[in-house]
Coordinates of C-alpha atoms in Angstrom, one line a residue:
Chain E
M94 CA 0.0 0.0 0.0
S95 CA 1.6 3.2 -1.0
L96 CA 0.9 6.5 0.6
V97 CA -1.4 7.6 -2.4
T98 CA -3.6 4.6 -1.9
V99 CA -3.8 5.1 1.8
M100 CA -4.8 8.8 1.2
F101 CA -7.4 7.9 -1.3
Y102 CA -9.1 5.3 1.0
L103 CA -8.9 7.9 4.0
M104 CA -10.5 10.6 1.8
A105 CA -13.0 8.2 0.3
I106 CA -14.2 7.1 3.9
I107 CA -14.3 10.6 5.1
A108 CA -16.3 11.8 2.2
L109 CA -18.9 8.8 2.3
G110 CA -19.1 8.8 6.1
S111 CA -19.7 12.5 6.3
A112 CA -22.3 12.3 3.3
L113 CA -24.1 9.5 5.1
Y114 CA -24.1 11.7 8.4
V115 CA -25.7 14.4 6.3
A116 CA -28.4 11.9 5.1
A117 CA -29.0 10.4 8.6
S118 CA -28.7 13.5 10.9
K119 CA -31.7 14.9 12.6
N120 CA -30.0 18.1 13.6
L121 CA -30.0 20.3 10.5
V122 CA -27.3 22.6 11.4
R123 CA -25.0 19.7 12.2
S124 CA -25.8 18.2 8.8
V125 CA -24.9 21.4 7.1
F126 CA -21.5 21.5 8.9
M127 CA -20.9 17.8 7.9
F128 CA -21.5 18.7 4.4
F129 CA -18.5 21.1 4.9
V130 CA -16.3 18.1 5.7
T131 CA -17.6 16.3 2.6
L132 CA -16.5 19.1 0.4
F133 CA -13.1 19.3 2.0
A134 CA -12.6 15.5 1.5
L135 CA -13.6 15.8 -2.2
A136 CA -11.1 18.7 -2.5
G137 CA -8.5 16.2 -1.3
L138 CA -9.7 13.7 -3.8
Y139 CA -9.2 16.2 -6.6
V140 CA -5.6 16.8 -5.4
L141 CA -5.0 12.9 -5.7
C142 CA -6.5 13.2 -9.3
L143 CA -3.7 15.7 -10.0
A144 CA -6.1 18.6 -10.5
D145 CA -4.9 21.0 -7.9
F146 CA -6.5 24.1 -9.4
V147 CA -9.9 22.5 -9.3
A148 CA -9.3 21.5 -5.7
V149 CA -8.5 25.1 -4.7
T150 CA -11.5 26.4 -6.7
Q151 CA -13.7 23.8 -4.9
V152 CA -12.4 25.1 -1.4
V153 CA -12.9 28.8 -2.4
V154 CA -16.3 28.6 -4.2
Y155 CA -18.1 25.8 -2.2
V156 CA -16.7 26.2 1.2
G157 CA -16.3 29.9 1.0
G158 CA -19.3 30.8 -0.9
I159 CA -22.1 28.2 -1.3
L160 CA -21.9 26.9 2.3
V161 CA -22.0 30.4 3.9
L162 CA -25.0 31.2 1.7
I163 CA -26.7 28.0 2.8
L164 CA -26.1 28.7 6.4
F165 CA -27.3 32.3 6.0
A166 CA -30.5 31.3 4.3
F167 CA -31.0 28.6 6.9
M168 CA -30.7 31.0 9.8
L169 CA -33.1 33.4 8.0
S170 CA -35.8 30.7 7.4
G171 CA -35.2 27.5 9.3
R172 CA -36.1 28.3 12.9
E173 CA -39.6 27.1 13.3
S174 CA -39.2 24.2 10.8
L175 CA -36.2 23.1 12.8
A176 CA -38.4 22.9 16.0
G177 CA -41.1 21.0 14.0
L178 CA -38.6 18.5 12.6
Q179 CA -37.0 17.6 15.9
Q180 CA -40.3 16.5 17.3
S181 CA -40.6 13.4 15.0
K182 CA -38.1 10.9 16.2
N183 CA -36.3 8.1 14.4
R184 CA -36.7 9.7 11.0
L185 CA -33.9 7.6 9.3
F186 CA -35.6 4.3 9.7
A187 CA -39.2 5.6 9.4
V188 CA -41.4 3.6 7.1
Q189 CA -42.1 6.5 5.0
N190 CA -38.4 6.5 4.0
L191 CA -38.4 2.9 2.9
P192 CA -39.3 3.5 -0.8
A193 CA -36.5 6.1 -1.1
F194 CA -34.0 3.8 0.5
L195 CA -34.9 0.9 -1.7
L196 CA -34.8 3.0 -4.8
V197 CA -31.4 4.5 -4.0
T198 CA -30.0 1.1 -3.1
L199 CA -31.1 -0.4 -6.4
F200 CA -29.8 2.6 -8.3
F201 CA -26.5 2.2 -6.6
V202 CA -26.3 -1.5 -7.7
V203 CA -27.3 -0.5 -11.2
L204 CA -24.5 2.2 -11.3
V205 CA -21.8 -0.1 -10.0
N206 CA -22.8 -2.7 -12.4
I207 CA -22.6 -0.3 -15.3
V208 CA -19.2 0.9 -14.1
I209 CA -17.9 -2.6 -13.9
M210 CA -19.4 -3.8 -17.2
A211 CA -18.1 -0.8 -19.0
G212 CA -14.5 -1.7 -18.0
V213 CA -13.5 1.9 -17.4
D214 CA -9.9 0.9 -16.8
N215 CA -9.4 -0.3 -20.3
L216 CA -11.3 2.1 -22.3
P217 CA -9.7 2.6 -25.8
W218 CA -9.2 6.3 -25.6
L219 CA -7.5 6.0 -22.1
K220 CA -5.1 3.5 -23.6
Q221 CA -4.4 5.8 -26.6
A222 CA -3.7 8.7 -24.2
E223 CA -1.3 6.5 -22.4
K224 CA 0.4 5.6 -25.6
M225 CA 0.6 9.3 -26.7
H226 CA 2.0 10.4 -23.3
N227 CA -1.1 12.5 -22.8
V228 CA -1.4 11.6 -19.2
I229 CA -0.7 14.2 -16.4
Q230 CA 2.4 13.1 -14.3
P231 CA 2.5 14.1 -10.7
A232 CA 5.5 16.3 -11.4
D233 CA 3.7 18.3 -14.1
V234 CA 2.5 21.9 -13.7
T235 CA -0.9 22.0 -15.3
I236 CA -2.1 25.5 -14.3
N237 CA -0.3 27.3 -17.2
N238 CA -1.9 24.9 -19.7
L239 CA -5.4 25.2 -18.0
G240 CA -5.2 29.0 -18.3
V241 CA -4.2 29.0 -21.8
N242 CA -6.9 26.6 -22.7
L243 CA -9.5 28.6 -20.8
M244 CA -8.7 31.6 -22.9
T245 CA -8.5 29.9 -26.3
T246 CA -10.1 26.6 -26.8
Y247 CA -12.9 27.1 -24.2
L248 CA -13.4 30.8 -24.7
L249 CA -17.0 30.7 -25.8
P250 CA -18.2 28.5 -22.9
F251 CA -16.2 30.6 -20.6
E252 CA -18.0 33.8 -21.8
A253 CA -21.3 32.0 -21.8
I254 CA -21.0 30.9 -18.2
S255 CA -19.7 34.3 -17.0
I256 CA -22.8 35.9 -18.5
L257 CA -25.0 33.2 -17.0
L258 CA -23.4 33.7 -13.6
L259 CA -24.1 37.5 -13.7
M260 CA -27.6 36.9 -14.8
A261 CA -28.1 34.4 -12.0
L262 CA -26.7 36.7 -9.3
V263 CA -28.7 39.8 -10.5
G264 CA -31.8 37.5 -10.5
A265 CA -31.1 36.1 -7.1
A266 CA -30.6 39.6 -5.7
H267 CA -33.8 40.7 -7.2
L268 CA -35.8 37.6 -5.9
A269 CA -34.5 38.0 -2.4
R270 CA -35.6 41.7 -2.1
K271 CA -38.3 42.6 0.2
E272 CA -41.8 42.7 -1.0
E273 CA -42.4 46.3 -0.3
A274 CA -39.6 47.5 -2.5
L275 CA -41.1 46.1 -5.5
Chain B
M49 CA -2.3 2.3 -7.9
I50 CA -5.8 3.8 -7.8
T51 CA -7.8 2.9 -10.8
M52 CA -10.6 4.7 -12.5
T53 CA -13.2 2.1 -11.1
H54 CA -12.4 3.3 -7.7
Y55 CA -13.3 7.0 -8.5
L56 CA -16.5 5.9 -10.3
V57 CA -17.7 3.7 -7.6
L58 CA -17.1 6.4 -5.0
S59 CA -18.9 8.9 -7.1
A60 CA -21.7 6.6 -7.6
G61 CA -21.9 6.2 -3.8
L62 CA -22.0 9.9 -3.3
F63 CA -24.7 10.3 -6.0
C64 CA -26.9 7.8 -4.4
I65 CA -26.6 9.4 -0.9
G66 CA -27.6 12.7 -2.6
L67 CA -30.5 11.1 -4.3
Y68 CA -31.5 9.6 -0.8
V69 CA -31.3 13.1 0.7
I70 CA -33.4 14.6 -2.1
L71 CA -36.1 11.9 -1.8
A72 CA -36.3 11.5 2.0
K73 CA -35.9 15.0 3.5
Q74 CA -38.7 17.5 4.1
N75 CA -36.7 20.6 4.3
A76 CA -35.9 22.5 1.1
V77 CA -32.4 23.5 2.4
Q78 CA -31.5 19.8 2.9
I79 CA -32.9 19.0 -0.5
L80 CA -30.5 21.7 -1.9
I81 CA -27.6 20.0 -0.1
G82 CA -28.5 16.7 -1.7
I83 CA -28.5 18.4 -5.2
E84 CA -25.0 19.8 -4.3
L85 CA -24.0 16.2 -3.4
M86 CA -25.0 14.9 -6.7
L87 CA -23.4 17.8 -8.6
N88 CA -20.2 17.0 -6.7
A89 CA -20.3 13.3 -7.6
A90 CA -20.5 14.4 -11.3
I91 CA -17.7 16.7 -10.9
L92 CA -15.5 14.0 -9.3
N93 CA -16.1 12.0 -12.4
L94 CA -15.0 14.8 -14.7
V95 CA -11.8 15.4 -12.7
A96 CA -11.0 11.7 -12.4
F97 CA -11.1 11.4 -16.2
S98 CA -9.2 14.6 -16.8
R99 CA -6.0 13.0 -15.8
F100 CA -5.9 11.4 -19.3
D101 CA -6.3 14.7 -21.2
K102 CA -3.0 16.7 -20.6
L103 CA -3.2 18.8 -23.8
N104 CA -6.8 20.1 -23.8
N105 CA -7.6 19.9 -20.1
S106 CA -11.2 19.4 -21.0
G107 CA -12.1 17.5 -17.8
Q108 CA -10.7 20.2 -15.5
T109 CA -12.2 23.0 -17.5
F110 CA -15.6 21.6 -17.5
A111 CA -15.3 20.8 -13.8
L112 CA -14.6 24.5 -13.2
F113 CA -17.7 25.4 -15.3
A114 CA -19.8 22.9 -13.4
I115 CA -18.8 24.5 -9.9
V116 CA -19.6 27.9 -11.3
L117 CA -22.9 26.6 -12.4
A118 CA -23.6 25.1 -9.0
A119 CA -22.8 28.4 -7.3
A120 CA -25.2 30.3 -9.7
S121 CA -28.1 27.7 -9.0
T122 CA -27.6 27.7 -5.3
A123 CA -27.9 31.4 -5.2
V124 CA -31.1 31.5 -7.1
A125 CA -32.6 28.5 -5.2
L126 CA -31.8 30.1 -1.9
A127 CA -33.5 33.2 -3.0
I128 CA -36.5 31.2 -4.0
I129 CA -36.5 29.4 -0.6
L130 CA -36.5 32.8 1.1
N131 CA -39.5 33.9 -0.9
V132 CA -41.3 30.7 -0.1
Y133 CA -40.6 31.1 3.5
R134 CA -41.9 34.7 3.6
R135 CA -45.1 33.7 1.9
Y136 CA -45.9 30.2 3.6
R137 CA -44.0 30.4 6.9
T138 CA -42.5 27.0 6.1
I139 CA -39.9 25.5 3.8
D140 CA -41.3 22.0 3.7
P141 CA -41.9 21.4 -0.1
G142 CA -44.9 19.1 0.8
K143 CA -46.8 21.9 2.4
V144 CA -46.3 24.4 -0.3
N145 CA -49.3 23.6 -2.3
Q146 CA -50.9 26.8 -3.4
L147 CA -50.3 29.1 -6.3
K148 CA -50.0 32.9 -5.8
D149 CA -53.7 33.6 -6.1

């Protein structure tokens, strides 16, 4: 077992465990904070995939932006629904959750079957990439290439997504305004 | 060595947990967290395959775009949730059953 393998299993266990806690927890604020841990573990997994820039973006955007936004909206709206939810006990094993649990388990089995049957380790284009030395090595610096590609090959999606982000943020600010101001 | 199957099975697990959160929870904020979990599972797939594309970096680029899209959708969804709370005094999607007028 090399260090990379150990780190992968550690990160995977942290990510899956905290995600399960999010699904099982009755305390809503605690589940939001455990989602925080899931996001950090996923950033670690991105580093193991040799995508360090994406990992940093994940930490900055998700942990710094989205999670603070979720907590903020939660504090503004969740107080009385929090009290209402804590009255019902044992919500994980409630009978009403049984269909969801069955559906999710079967879906997971189907997904794993598809992954195994597709043979993702021996895909032709992966073999070709290995033959052409198109695989990122641990010592490579990918950020230069990523920036150049973002401004040349992927310029149109980049501009489209920036305009979409502007529209979404203006729309969100408009939606969240007080009623009297309309 | 970690193979692609490891990453894909892990992301399948995260996706299914997100699906369970969406199906079983009765709080709009938690449903939003489930959607974020599913999005993160998809992004993990993109990043895992991006290791085999050194020249074009397509996987990493579209992972970045997906993160930005998730941020935009979360902002709009939270604004909608705030409006729903203002009108109905609850954020249980099962109890929001009336149109505006």
